[in-house]
Tab-separated table of C-alpha atoms in Angstrom:
chain	number	residue	atom	x	y	z
A	1	MET	CA	39.159	-83.351	102.748
A	2	LYS	CA	39.882	-83.476	99.002
A	3	HIS	CA	42.383	-80.688	98.446
A	4	SER	CA	45.946	-79.857	99.510
A	5	PHE	CA	47.938	-76.641	99.264
A	6	ALA	CA	51.627	-77.553	99.115
A	7	VAL	CA	53.578	-74.325	99.648
A	8	CYS	CA	56.996	-74.593	98.047
A	9	ALA	CA	59.222	-72.364	100.183
A	10	TYR	CA	62.781	-71.325	99.384
A	11	LYS	CA	65.116	-69.466	101.751
A	12	GLN	CA	63.336	-66.517	103.486
A	13	SER	CA	60.633	-64.974	101.326
A	14	PRO	CA	59.206	-61.715	102.712
A	15	TYR	CA	55.906	-62.657	101.053
A	16	LEU	CA	55.435	-66.116	102.601
A	17	LYS	CA	53.114	-64.968	105.383
A	18	GLU	CA	50.892	-63.149	102.911
A	19	CYS	CA	50.639	-66.348	100.882
A	20	LEU	CA	49.795	-68.453	103.945
A	21	ASP	CA	47.213	-65.913	105.125
A	22	SER	CA	45.431	-66.257	101.787
A	23	LEU	CA	45.387	-70.046	102.084
A	24	MET	CA	43.964	-69.902	105.590
A	25	ALA	CA	41.215	-67.558	104.377
A	26	GLN	CA	39.759	-69.980	101.816
A	27	GLU	CA	35.974	-70.291	101.866
A	28	GLY	CA	33.710	-73.255	101.236
A	29	CYS	CA	36.458	-75.876	101.148
A	30	GLU	CA	38.678	-77.292	103.876
A	31	SER	CA	42.190	-77.792	102.534
A	32	GLU	CA	45.308	-79.423	103.898
A	33	VAL	CA	48.124	-76.856	104.044
A	34	PHE	CA	51.812	-77.669	104.465
A	35	ILE	CA	55.234	-76.323	103.501
A	36	ALA	CA	57.659	-78.261	101.319
A	37	THR	CA	61.268	-77.105	101.112
A	38	SER	CA	64.779	-78.119	100.174
A	39	THR	CA	66.260	-75.246	102.229
A	40	PRO	CA	65.110	-75.930	105.814
A	41	SER	CA	65.774	-73.359	108.529
A	42	ASP	CA	64.709	-72.348	112.006
A	43	TRP	CA	63.067	-69.292	110.439
A	44	LEU	CA	60.876	-71.463	108.226
A	45	ASP	CA	60.029	-73.789	111.114
A	46	GLY	CA	58.965	-70.762	113.152
A	47	ILE	CA	56.658	-69.521	110.384
A	48	ALA	CA	55.103	-72.962	110.019
A	49	SER	CA	54.644	-73.334	113.781
A	50	SER	CA	52.823	-70.009	113.986
A	51	TYR	CA	50.281	-71.319	111.453
A	52	GLY	CA	50.125	-74.820	112.925
A	53	ILE	CA	51.243	-76.508	109.714
A	54	PRO	CA	53.990	-79.077	109.043
A	55	VAL	CA	57.207	-78.668	107.080
A	56	HIS	CA	58.308	-81.493	104.772
A	57	VAL	CA	61.985	-81.412	103.795
A	58	ASN	CA	63.167	-82.754	100.461
A	59	THR	CA	66.413	-84.606	101.171
A	60	GLY	CA	66.522	-86.192	97.720
A	61	GLU	CA	67.298	-84.762	94.302
A	62	HIS	CA	66.904	-80.974	94.086
A	63	GLY	CA	65.700	-78.704	91.311
A	64	ILE	CA	62.437	-76.885	90.573
A	65	GLY	CA	60.681	-79.879	89.040
A	66	GLN	CA	62.103	-82.290	91.598
A	67	ASP	CA	60.965	-80.028	94.453
A	68	TRP	CA	57.474	-79.720	92.969
A	69	ASN	CA	57.187	-83.487	92.553
A	70	PHE	CA	58.333	-83.958	96.140
A	71	ALA	CA	55.618	-81.545	97.286
A	72	VAL	CA	52.961	-83.424	95.321
A	73	SER	CA	54.112	-86.720	96.838
A	74	GLN	CA	53.725	-85.366	100.385
A	75	ALA	CA	50.085	-84.327	99.946
A	76	GLY	CA	47.358	-86.262	101.692
A	77	CYS	CA	44.727	-85.450	99.052
A	78	ASP	CA	44.294	-86.234	95.371
A	79	TYR	CA	43.806	-82.582	94.378
A	80	VAL	CA	47.087	-80.727	94.923
A	81	THR	CA	47.970	-77.081	94.326
A	82	ILE	CA	51.671	-76.202	94.294
A	83	ALA	CA	51.362	-72.773	95.899
A	84	HIS	CA	54.301	-70.515	95.136
A	85	GLN	CA	55.482	-68.737	98.274
A	86	ASP	CA	55.204	-65.229	96.788
A	87	ASP	CA	51.657	-65.507	95.422
A	88	ILE	CA	48.200	-65.121	96.952
A	89	TYR	CA	44.994	-67.059	96.386
A	90	LEU	CA	41.541	-65.512	96.564
A	91	PRO	CA	38.973	-67.065	98.942
A	92	ARG	CA	37.060	-69.041	96.274
A	93	TYR	CA	40.094	-70.640	94.656
A	94	ALA	CA	40.051	-74.018	96.427
A	95	VAL	CA	36.295	-74.564	96.287
A	96	THR	CA	36.253	-73.732	92.555
A	97	ALA	CA	39.146	-76.093	91.851
A	98	THR	CA	37.596	-79.008	93.745
A	99	GLU	CA	34.161	-78.446	92.215
A	100	MET	CA	35.467	-78.415	88.628
A	101	LEU	CA	37.911	-81.304	89.054
A	102	GLY	CA	35.127	-83.316	90.688
A	103	ARG	CA	32.936	-83.129	87.587
A	104	THR	CA	34.663	-86.213	86.160
A	105	THR	CA	36.803	-88.999	87.574
A	106	SER	CA	39.287	-88.580	84.725
A	107	SER	CA	40.045	-84.865	85.301
A	108	LEU	CA	43.718	-83.964	84.886
A	109	ILE	CA	44.244	-80.346	85.927
A	110	PHE	CA	42.345	-77.236	86.965
A	111	PHE	CA	43.627	-73.724	86.360
A	112	CYS	CA	42.179	-70.236	86.475
A	113	ASP	CA	42.492	-66.662	85.337
A	114	TYR	CA	44.907	-64.592	87.387
A	115	GLY	CA	46.211	-61.120	88.021
A	116	GLU	CA	49.674	-59.850	88.857
A	117	LEU	CA	51.224	-58.261	91.924
A	118	ARG	CA	53.654	-55.513	90.926
A	119	ASP	CA	55.256	-53.254	93.544
A	120	GLY	CA	52.606	-54.415	96.004
A	121	LYS	CA	49.723	-53.415	93.729
A	122	GLN	CA	47.178	-55.752	92.161
A	123	VAL	CA	47.130	-55.577	88.360
A	124	ASP	CA	44.033	-57.187	86.873
A	125	ASP	CA	44.553	-56.198	83.233
A	126	ASN	CA	47.505	-55.601	80.958
A	127	HIS	CA	48.486	-56.613	77.447
A	128	ILE	CA	50.008	-60.022	78.246
A	129	LEU	CA	47.118	-60.998	80.547
A	130	GLU	CA	44.622	-60.118	77.815
A	131	VAL	CA	46.537	-62.161	75.239
A	132	LYS	CA	46.560	-65.199	77.531
A	133	ARG	CA	42.834	-64.844	78.226
A	134	ARG	CA	42.105	-64.803	74.507
A	135	MET	CA	44.267	-67.884	73.993
A	136	LEU	CA	42.446	-69.787	76.739
A	137	ARG	CA	38.930	-68.741	75.754
A	138	PRO	CA	38.185	-72.044	73.929
A	139	LEU	CA	38.493	-73.831	77.290
A	140	ALA	CA	36.644	-71.257	79.409
A	141	ASP	CA	34.512	-72.639	82.243
A	142	GLY	CA	34.502	-76.249	81.139
A	143	LYS	CA	34.151	-75.838	77.379
A	144	ASN	CA	36.157	-78.385	75.369
A	145	ALA	CA	37.663	-79.682	78.605
A	146	SER	CA	38.214	-83.160	77.161
A	147	SER	CA	39.383	-82.001	73.708
A	148	ILE	CA	43.001	-82.959	73.113
A	149	THR	CA	42.948	-80.933	69.904
A	150	ALA	CA	41.758	-77.742	71.627
A	151	ARG	CA	44.322	-77.785	74.409
A	152	ARG	CA	47.219	-78.705	72.113
A	153	ARG	CA	46.269	-75.897	69.752
A	154	ILE	CA	46.441	-73.478	72.691
A	155	LEU	CA	49.784	-74.836	73.902
A	156	SER	CA	51.238	-74.643	70.385
A	157	MET	CA	51.364	-70.841	70.609
A	158	GLY	CA	52.908	-70.529	74.077
A	159	SER	CA	52.276	-71.248	77.723
A	160	ALA	CA	49.140	-69.336	78.650
A	161	ILE	CA	48.479	-71.481	81.728
A	162	CYS	CA	49.726	-69.758	84.892
A	163	CYS	CA	51.686	-72.434	86.739
A	164	PRO	CA	50.762	-71.455	90.344
A	165	SER	CA	47.076	-71.342	89.361
A	166	VAL	CA	47.100	-75.074	88.593
A	167	THR	CA	45.640	-77.819	90.755
A	168	LEU	CA	46.574	-81.365	89.739
A	169	ASN	CA	44.481	-84.487	90.151
A	170	ARG	CA	47.025	-87.022	91.399
A	171	SER	CA	44.737	-89.958	90.604
A	172	SER	CA	45.078	-89.058	86.907
A	173	CYS	CA	48.479	-87.307	86.757
A	174	GLY	CA	50.417	-89.475	89.220
A	175	VAL	CA	52.513	-88.445	92.205
A	176	SER	CA	55.420	-87.203	90.054
A	177	PRO	CA	53.604	-85.241	87.335
A	178	TYR	CA	56.252	-82.599	86.630
A	179	ARG	CA	58.888	-83.305	84.012
A	180	THR	CA	62.294	-82.210	85.257
A	181	HIS	CA	64.775	-81.796	82.392
A	182	MET	CA	63.894	-78.104	81.907
A	183	LYS	CA	64.494	-75.229	84.302
A	184	CYS	CA	62.091	-72.516	83.140
A	185	SER	CA	59.593	-74.038	80.691
A	186	LEU	CA	59.082	-77.169	82.755
A	187	ASP	CA	55.456	-76.243	83.433
A	188	TRP	CA	54.740	-75.810	79.698
A	189	ASP	CA	56.577	-79.098	79.124
A	190	THR	CA	54.395	-80.782	81.739
A	191	TRP	CA	51.108	-79.406	80.366
A	192	GLU	CA	52.168	-80.516	76.865
A	193	ASN	CA	52.792	-84.021	78.159
A	194	LEU	CA	49.484	-84.143	80.054
A	195	SER	CA	47.602	-82.668	77.085
A	196	LYS	CA	48.100	-85.918	75.178
A	197	LEU	CA	46.253	-87.944	77.823
A	198	ASP	CA	42.569	-88.754	77.923
A	199	GLY	CA	40.938	-86.608	80.593
A	200	GLU	CA	39.967	-83.010	81.223
A	201	PHE	CA	41.693	-79.647	81.471
A	202	TYR	CA	39.277	-77.477	83.477
A	203	TYR	CA	39.769	-73.719	83.170
A	204	SER	CA	37.874	-71.149	85.216
A	205	SER	CA	37.757	-67.696	83.627
A	206	SER	CA	37.256	-66.201	87.105
A	207	LEU	CA	40.257	-64.338	88.519
A	208	LEU	CA	41.115	-66.469	91.548
A	209	MET	CA	44.779	-65.778	92.346
A	210	TYR	CA	47.579	-63.219	91.984
A	211	HIS	CA	51.060	-64.050	90.742
A	212	ARG	CA	53.831	-61.812	92.068
A	213	ILE	CA	56.341	-60.321	89.629
A	214	HIS	CA	59.584	-59.301	91.328
A	215	GLU	CA	63.274	-59.086	90.535
A	216	ASP	CA	64.307	-61.941	92.856
A	217	SER	CA	62.070	-64.578	91.279
A	218	ALA	CA	63.599	-67.681	89.713
A	219	THR	CA	61.860	-66.981	86.401
A	220	THR	CA	63.335	-63.490	86.174
A	221	ALA	CA	66.841	-64.874	86.746
A	222	LEU	CA	66.396	-67.525	84.049
A	223	ILE	CA	65.155	-64.939	81.560
A	224	GLU	CA	68.278	-62.883	82.119
A	225	ASN	CA	70.571	-65.760	81.072
A	226	ASP	CA	68.402	-66.738	78.075
A	227	THR	CA	67.485	-70.143	79.506
A	228	ARG	CA	63.816	-69.464	78.900
A	229	THR	CA	64.319	-68.474	75.250
A	230	GLU	CA	66.183	-71.692	74.468
A	231	GLU	CA	63.644	-73.876	76.231
A	232	ASP	CA	60.710	-72.073	74.609
A	233	ARG	CA	62.273	-72.750	71.198
A	234	GLU	CA	62.428	-76.452	72.079
A	235	MET	CA	58.781	-76.423	73.151
A	236	LEU	CA	57.551	-74.701	69.991
A	237	GLY	CA	59.494	-77.242	67.949
A	238	ARG	CA	57.154	-79.940	69.191
A	239	PHE	CA	54.262	-78.300	67.371
A	240	TRP	CA	55.829	-76.567	64.345
A	241	PRO	CA	58.562	-77.119	61.741
A	242	SER	CA	61.837	-75.572	62.868
A	243	PRO	CA	61.673	-72.410	60.688
A	244	VAL	CA	58.111	-71.668	61.836
A	245	ALA	CA	58.998	-72.369	65.473
A	246	SER	CA	61.897	-69.891	65.260
A	247	VAL	CA	59.643	-67.135	63.918
A	248	ILE	CA	57.016	-67.713	66.605
A	249	ASN	CA	59.713	-67.819	69.273
A	250	HIS	CA	61.065	-64.452	68.112
A	251	PHE	CA	57.744	-62.792	68.889
A	252	TYR	CA	56.954	-64.982	71.890
A	253	SER	CA	60.251	-64.051	73.568
A	254	LYS	CA	59.180	-60.417	73.649
A	255	SER	CA	56.572	-61.366	76.235
A	256	GLU	CA	59.403	-62.237	78.604
A	257	GLY	CA	59.590	-58.537	79.399
A	258	SER	CA	56.292	-58.951	81.249
A	259	ASN	CA	58.197	-60.783	83.968
A	260	GLU	CA	60.369	-57.773	84.708
A	261	LEU	CA	59.445	-54.768	86.817
């Protein structure tokens, strides 16, 4: 077994079972599946018991990044996907991730194209998805996977990598890969940090998972209090002079509306 799905669960998501069903339906790859949480409950234990999977409780420092790092540390495999409790993964996700990451011993992360779940409906194409696909095209299906220049150029214009679509290679990224000082752009922050390392970013242009957009998500709440805008400005400042970063951020912030129903 090479791959783990670590499902980060928070409180009582009505979509958790749908997520777990998708993980149990993976084809061509046997994966470890477990739940990681900082909000344990009898309800969550009951869900886990019905699927025959363990629950690991984070009793240490809390926060999105801290919880994700805890989940990575609990995995029994080098390839770890932090599965968000509201999302679903198509049957070929795990086998594609393990195949691409296994091409080199120095691989860093795998990620894939994705669609959105809005009001229970699958959305495969919209403006923001098309923009992200164009941004990621230089890395499509293994192209330029080891190019630091290519991936930093992509990251300099925004975070086109869908966080829940990512599988990390712990042997290259470590057991605490996520940087924790940000609340909303911490995934972009993490990819920027990893992009400077020797190794590969493997991107599959196949649509292999669906990310749910709903009003109760943590990202939606952070957008509403402008946390994301401030953190995005900090991220862009790593690539551009301050005046240029501010202009890019003005237009980039408009994409935040894509996270609202």
